[in-house]
XYZ file of C-alpha atoms in Angstrom:
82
model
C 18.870 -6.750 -17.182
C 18.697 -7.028 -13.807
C 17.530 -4.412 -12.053
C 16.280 -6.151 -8.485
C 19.430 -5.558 -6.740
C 19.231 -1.977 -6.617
C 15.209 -2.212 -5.350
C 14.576 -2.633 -1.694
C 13.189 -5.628 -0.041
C 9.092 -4.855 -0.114
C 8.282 -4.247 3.682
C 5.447 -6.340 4.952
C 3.439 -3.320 6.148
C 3.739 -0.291 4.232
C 1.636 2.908 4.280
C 1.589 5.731 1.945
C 1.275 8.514 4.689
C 4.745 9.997 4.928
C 4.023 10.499 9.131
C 3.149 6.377 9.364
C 5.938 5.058 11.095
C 5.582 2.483 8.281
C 6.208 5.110 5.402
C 9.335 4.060 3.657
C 10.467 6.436 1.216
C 12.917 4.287 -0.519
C 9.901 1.732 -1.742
C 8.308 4.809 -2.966
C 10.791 5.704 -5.476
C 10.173 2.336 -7.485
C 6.940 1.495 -8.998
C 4.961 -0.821 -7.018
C 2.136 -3.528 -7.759
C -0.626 -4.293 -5.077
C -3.061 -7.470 -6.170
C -6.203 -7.876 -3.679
C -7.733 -11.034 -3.463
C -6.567 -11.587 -7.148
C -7.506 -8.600 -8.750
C -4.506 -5.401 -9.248
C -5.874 -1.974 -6.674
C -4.741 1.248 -7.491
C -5.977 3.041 -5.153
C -4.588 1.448 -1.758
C -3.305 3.859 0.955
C -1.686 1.042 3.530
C -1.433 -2.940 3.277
C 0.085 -5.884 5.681
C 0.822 -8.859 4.239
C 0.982 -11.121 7.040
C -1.927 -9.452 8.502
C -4.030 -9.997 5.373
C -5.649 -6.398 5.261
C -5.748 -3.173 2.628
C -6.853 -0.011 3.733
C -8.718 2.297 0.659
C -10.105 5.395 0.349
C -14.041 5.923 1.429
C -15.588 7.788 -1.515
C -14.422 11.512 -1.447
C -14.746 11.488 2.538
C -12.037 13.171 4.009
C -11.534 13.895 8.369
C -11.324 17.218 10.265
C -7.507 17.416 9.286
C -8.077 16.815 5.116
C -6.864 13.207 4.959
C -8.864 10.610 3.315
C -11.245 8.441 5.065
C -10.147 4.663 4.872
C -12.147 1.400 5.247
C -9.778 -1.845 5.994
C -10.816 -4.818 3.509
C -8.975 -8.144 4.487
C -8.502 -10.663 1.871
C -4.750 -12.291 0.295
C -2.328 -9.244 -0.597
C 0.594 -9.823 -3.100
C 3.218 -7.012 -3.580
C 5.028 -6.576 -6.322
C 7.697 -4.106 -8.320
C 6.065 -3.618 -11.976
């Protein structure tokens, strides 16, 4: 089975936030892998790979507007389809 051909290429800045201009609905469709500094993150918002950064949720904080505070943790990202 192979499967990868109908996957899209993994963009090497994708956010999770549908108004990011780096929202990509297409990756979202497919289950995706994030491994931070060698251990898997489930709960990762936004990434850049060539940057070297994650951005995560900050406890149950949210802003004026309801979205989830973030914190930006830079380390090695690897993206992956599971």
């Amino acid at each position: 089975m192979n499967d990868t051909t109908s996957k899209p290429a993994l963009p090497d800045h994708l956010s999770i936030d549908p108004a990011s201009p780096h929202h990509d609905k297409a990756v979202f469709e497919h289950d995706i892998g994030i491994r931070f500094n060698d251990k898997e993150r489930f709960d990762v918002e936004e990434y850049c790979i060539s940057e070297g950064w994650i951005k995560v949720p900050v406890g149950k904080k949210v802003d004026r507007k309801g979205r989830s505070l973030t914190i930006k943790l830079k380390g090695t990202v690897e993206v992956f389809y599971r």
